[in-house]
Every structure is written in C-alpha cells, then in structure tokens.
mmCIF file with all atom_site columns, C-alpha atoms in Angstrom:
data_model
loop_
_atom_site.group_PDB
_atom_site.id
_atom_site.type_symbol
_atom_site.label_atom_id
_atom_site.label_alt_id
_atom_site.label_comp_id
_atom_site.label_asym_id
_atom_site.label_entity_id
_atom_site.label_seq_id
_atom_site.pdbx_PDB_ins_code
_atom_site.Cartn_x
_atom_site.Cartn_y
_atom_site.Cartn_z
_atom_site.occupancy
_atom_site.B_iso_or_equiv
_atom_site.pdbx_formal_charge
_atom_site.auth_seq_id
_atom_site.auth_comp_id
_atom_site.auth_asym_id
_atom_site.auth_atom_id
_atom_site.pdbx_PDB_model_num
ATOM 1  C CA . CYS A 1 1  ? 34.101 83.190 2.447  1.00 76.00 ? 503 CYS A CA 1
ATOM 2  C CA . LEU A 1 2  ? 33.892 82.088 6.077  1.00 75.00 ? 504 LEU A CA 1
ATOM 3  C CA . CYS A 1 3  ? 35.674 78.818 5.318  1.00 80.00 ? 505 CYS A CA 1
ATOM 4  C CA . ARG A 1 4  ? 38.771 80.643 4.067  1.00 88.00 ? 506 ARG A CA 1
ATOM 5  C CA . LYS A 1 5  ? 38.685 82.927 7.088  1.00 88.00 ? 507 LYS A CA 1
ATOM 6  C CA . LEU A 1 6  ? 38.392 79.901 9.383  1.00 86.00 ? 508 LEU A CA 1
ATOM 7  C CA . ARG A 1 7  ? 41.353 78.246 7.678  1.00 91.00 ? 509 ARG A CA 1
ATOM 8  C CA . SER A 1 8  ? 43.550 81.339 7.981  1.00 94.00 ? 510 SER A CA 1
ATOM 9  C CA . VAL A 1 9  ? 42.619 81.898 11.629 1.00 93.00 ? 511 VAL A CA 1
ATOM 10 C CA . SER A 1 10 ? 43.278 78.223 12.404 1.00 92.00 ? 512 SER A CA 1
ATOM 11 C CA . ILE A 1 11 ? 46.701 78.374 10.772 1.00 95.00 ? 513 ILE A CA 1
ATOM 12 C CA . GLU A 1 12 ? 47.569 81.553 12.666 1.00 95.00 ? 514 GLU A CA 1
ATOM 13 C CA . THR A 1 13 ? 46.384 79.931 15.919 1.00 94.00 ? 515 THR A CA 1
ATOM 14 C CA . GLN A 1 14 ? 48.662 76.946 15.347 1.00 95.00 ? 516 GLN A CA 1
ATOM 15 C CA . ARG A 1 15 ? 51.583 79.278 14.676 1.00 96.00 ? 517 ARG A CA 1
ATOM 16 C CA . GLU A 1 16 ? 50.963 81.208 17.893 1.00 94.00 ? 518 GLU A CA 1
ATOM 17 C CA . ILE A 1 17 ? 50.632 78.047 19.970 1.00 94.00 ? 519 ILE A CA 1
ATOM 18 C CA . GLY A 1 18 ? 53.824 76.677 18.403 1.00 95.00 ? 520 GLY A CA 1
ATOM 19 C CA . SER A 1 19 ? 55.649 79.922 19.139 1.00 95.00 ? 521 SER A CA 1
ATOM 20 C CA . MET A 1 20 ? 54.439 79.931 22.732 1.00 94.00 ? 522 MET A CA 1
ATOM 21 C CA . THR A 1 21 ? 55.476 76.302 23.171 1.00 94.00 ? 523 THR A CA 1
ATOM 22 C CA . SER A 1 22 ? 58.917 77.126 21.813 1.00 95.00 ? 524 SER A CA 1
ATOM 23 C CA . ILE A 1 23 ? 59.347 80.025 24.242 1.00 94.00 ? 525 ILE A CA 1
ATOM 24 C CA . VAL A 1 24 ? 58.295 77.904 27.213 1.00 93.00 ? 526 VAL A CA 1
ATOM 25 C CA . THR A 1 25 ? 60.588 75.034 26.175 1.00 94.00 ? 527 THR A CA 1
ATOM 26 C CA . GLN A 1 26 ? 63.546 77.385 25.813 1.00 94.00 ? 528 GLN A CA 1
ATOM 27 C CA . ALA A 1 27 ? 62.721 78.930 29.181 1.00 93.00 ? 529 ALA A CA 1
ATOM 28 C CA . PHE A 1 28 ? 62.783 75.549 30.901 1.00 92.00 ? 530 PHE A CA 1
ATOM 29 C CA . GLN A 1 29 ? 66.092 74.716 29.266 1.00 94.00 ? 531 GLN A CA 1
ATOM 30 C CA . ALA A 1 30 ? 67.667 78.033 30.324 1.00 95.00 ? 532 ALA A CA 1
ATOM 31 C CA . MET A 1 31 ? 66.049 78.363 33.748 1.00 93.00 ? 533 MET A CA 1
ATOM 32 C CA . ALA A 1 32 ? 69.333 78.992 35.600 1.00 92.00 ? 534 ALA A CA 1
ATOM 33 C CA . THR A 1 33 ? 70.393 81.705 33.148 1.00 92.00 ? 535 THR A CA 1
ATOM 34 C CA . ILE A 1 34 ? 66.975 83.378 33.297 1.00 91.00 ? 536 ILE A CA 1
ATOM 35 C CA . HIS A 1 35 ? 67.083 83.369 37.071 1.00 90.00 ? 537 HIS A CA 1
ATOM 36 C CA . ALA A 1 36 ? 70.697 84.617 37.173 1.00 92.00 ? 538 ALA A CA 1
ATOM 37 C CA . TYR A 1 37 ? 69.897 87.624 34.972 1.00 92.00 ? 539 TYR A CA 1
ATOM 38 C CA . ARG A 1 38 ? 66.522 88.233 36.663 1.00 93.00 ? 540 ARG A CA 1
ATOM 39 C CA . MET A 1 39 ? 64.614 87.881 33.401 1.00 94.00 ? 541 MET A CA 1
ATOM 40 C CA . GLU A 1 40 ? 61.591 86.166 34.931 1.00 94.00 ? 542 GLU A CA 1
ATOM 41 C CA . ARG A 1 41 ? 59.248 89.126 34.503 1.00 95.00 ? 543 ARG A CA 1
ATOM 42 C CA . ALA A 1 42 ? 60.252 89.715 30.879 1.00 95.00 ? 544 ALA A CA 1
ATOM 43 C CA . LEU A 1 43 ? 59.762 86.038 30.068 1.00 94.00 ? 545 LEU A CA 1
ATOM 44 C CA . GLU A 1 44 ? 56.434 85.970 31.890 1.00 94.00 ? 546 GLU A CA 1
ATOM 45 C CA . LYS A 1 45 ? 55.241 88.992 29.898 1.00 96.00 ? 547 LYS A CA 1
ATOM 46 C CA . GLN A 1 46 ? 56.346 87.385 26.633 1.00 95.00 ? 548 GLN A CA 1
ATOM 47 C CA . VAL A 1 47 ? 54.525 84.134 27.411 1.00 93.00 ? 549 VAL A CA 1
ATOM 48 C CA . MET A 1 48 ? 51.402 85.972 28.589 1.00 95.00 ? 550 MET A CA 1
ATOM 49 C CA . ASP A 1 49 ? 51.327 88.061 25.389 1.00 96.00 ? 551 ASP A CA 1
ATOM 50 C CA . LYS A 1 50 ? 51.564 84.905 23.278 1.00 94.00 ? 552 LYS A CA 1
ATOM 51 C CA . ALA A 1 51 ? 48.881 83.186 25.376 1.00 93.00 ? 553 ALA A CA 1
ATOM 52 C CA . ASP A 1 52 ? 46.549 86.179 25.073 1.00 96.00 ? 554 ASP A CA 1
ATOM 53 C CA . ARG A 1 53 ? 47.022 86.259 21.298 1.00 96.00 ? 555 ARG A CA 1
ATOM 54 C CA . ALA A 1 54 ? 46.398 82.504 21.024 1.00 94.00 ? 556 ALA A CA 1
ATOM 55 C CA . ALA A 1 55 ? 43.275 82.810 23.194 1.00 95.00 ? 557 ALA A CA 1
ATOM 56 C CA . GLY A 1 56 ? 41.970 85.628 21.005 1.00 96.00 ? 558 GLY A CA 1
ATOM 57 C CA . LEU A 1 57 ? 42.532 83.542 17.895 1.00 95.00 ? 559 LEU A CA 1
ATOM 58 C CA . LEU A 1 58 ? 40.768 80.563 19.467 1.00 94.00 ? 560 LEU A CA 1
ATOM 59 C CA . ILE A 1 59 ? 37.803 82.790 20.275 1.00 96.00 ? 561 ILE A CA 1
ATOM 60 C CA . ALA A 1 60 ? 37.774 84.035 16.679 1.00 94.00 ? 562 ALA A CA 1
ATOM 61 C CA . THR A 1 61 ? 37.839 80.428 15.447 1.00 93.00 ? 563 THR A CA 1
ATOM 62 C CA . THR A 1 62 ? 34.880 79.573 17.675 1.00 93.00 ? 564 THR A CA 1
ATOM 63 C CA . ARG A 1 63 ? 32.896 82.552 16.391 1.00 93.00 ? 565 ARG A CA 1
ATOM 64 C CA . ILE A 1 64 ? 33.519 81.593 12.761 1.00 90.00 ? 566 ILE A CA 1
ATOM 65 C CA . GLU A 1 65 ? 32.618 77.958 13.438 1.00 88.00 ? 567 GLU A CA 1
ATOM 66 C CA . ALA A 1 66 ? 29.421 79.108 15.155 1.00 90.00 ? 568 ALA A CA 1
ATOM 67 C CA . ALA A 1 67 ? 28.501 81.060 12.032 1.00 88.00 ? 569 ALA A CA 1
ATOM 68 C CA . VAL A 1 68 ? 29.313 78.210 9.623  1.00 87.00 ? 570 VAL A CA 1
ATOM 69 C CA . LEU A 1 69 ? 27.872 75.252 11.540 1.00 87.00 ? 571 LEU A CA 1
ATOM 70 C CA . PRO A 1 70 ? 24.162 76.128 11.107 1.00 89.00 ? 572 PRO A CA 1
ATOM 71 C CA . VAL A 1 71 ? 24.697 76.415 7.360  1.00 86.00 ? 573 VAL A CA 1
ATOM 72 C CA . PHE A 1 72 ? 26.264 72.966 7.166  1.00 84.00 ? 574 PHE A CA 1
ATOM 73 C CA . ASP A 1 73 ? 23.556 71.495 9.391  1.00 87.00 ? 575 ASP A CA 1
ATOM 74 C CA . GLY A 1 74 ? 20.903 73.057 7.175  1.00 90.00 ? 576 GLY A CA 1
ATOM 75 C CA . LEU A 1 75 ? 22.506 71.616 4.056  1.00 90.00 ? 577 LEU A CA 1
ATOM 76 C CA . GLY A 1 76 ? 22.636 68.179 5.679  1.00 90.00 ? 578 GLY A CA 1
ATOM 77 C CA . GLY A 1 77 ? 18.966 68.425 6.610  1.00 91.00 ? 579 GLY A CA 1
ATOM 78 C CA . PHE A 1 78 ? 18.095 69.511 3.086  1.00 91.00 ? 580 PHE A CA 1
ATOM 79 C CA . ALA A 1 79 ? 20.006 66.546 1.650  1.00 91.00 ? 581 ALA A CA 1
ATOM 80 C CA . MET A 1 80 ? 18.178 64.143 3.978  1.00 92.00 ? 582 MET A CA 1
ATOM 81 C CA . ALA A 1 81 ? 14.812 65.645 3.012  1.00 92.00 ? 583 ALA A CA 1
ATOM 82 C CA . ALA A 1 82 ? 15.693 65.334 -0.665 1.00 92.00 ? 584 ALA A CA 1
ATOM 83 C CA . MET A 1 83 ? 16.614 61.675 -0.223 1.00 92.00 ? 585 MET A CA 1
ATOM 84 C CA . ILE A 1 84 ? 13.330 60.988 1.613  1.00 92.00 ? 586 ILE A CA 1
ATOM 85 C CA . VAL A 1 85 ? 11.296 62.767 -1.054 1.00 92.00 ? 587 VAL A CA 1
ATOM 86 C CA . TYR A 1 86 ? 13.171 60.934 -3.811 1.00 91.00 ? 588 TYR A CA 1
ATOM 87 C CA . GLY A 1 87 ? 12.721 57.586 -2.008 1.00 89.00 ? 589 GLY A CA 1
ATOM 88 C CA . VAL A 1 88 ? 8.966  58.139 -1.571 1.00 86.00 ? 590 VAL A CA 1
ATOM 89 C CA . SER A 1 89 ? 8.378  58.977 -5.198 1.00 74.00 ? 591 SER A CA 1
#
C-alpha cells in the first residue's frame, strides 16, 4: 500500500535529518578540534552524504504523495456527490 510506503519513507527521512543535525551540532561544538586535525573535508563529505540521502528521501516522499493525493481527492469528490444526490432525493 502506498500509505505504508509513505509512512516508512517519512520515518526514514526524519531519522536522516536527525542524524545530519546531530553531526552538524557536534561539528560546531568541536570546531577547534576539527580544525586542528584538519578534518574539515571528512566532515564536509559526511554532512553532504547525509544531506543527499535526506534529499533523496524527500523526493521519494513527494512522489508517493503525488500518487496518493489524486485518489484522496477523488474519494472526497465522490463523497460530496453522494451527499448531494442523497440530499436531492
């Protein structure tokens, strides 16, 4: 089901964003150490990898939502039509 897929992708997206936020926070706290050991490039690569993964998951979420939204809109329209038909009769 697309709804289950959307839920799992959304959860994974939140995990990736949380992980990326944690890495960036730790980097700010240890900026002097990172600079002293010349770890800037490694940290940048790690953050970019996390950001790319999060962006890919957000794109996947958008695709799933785009597939599900017309179905929900159609069901809403059908419900409105049913209420109108029931109200007229």
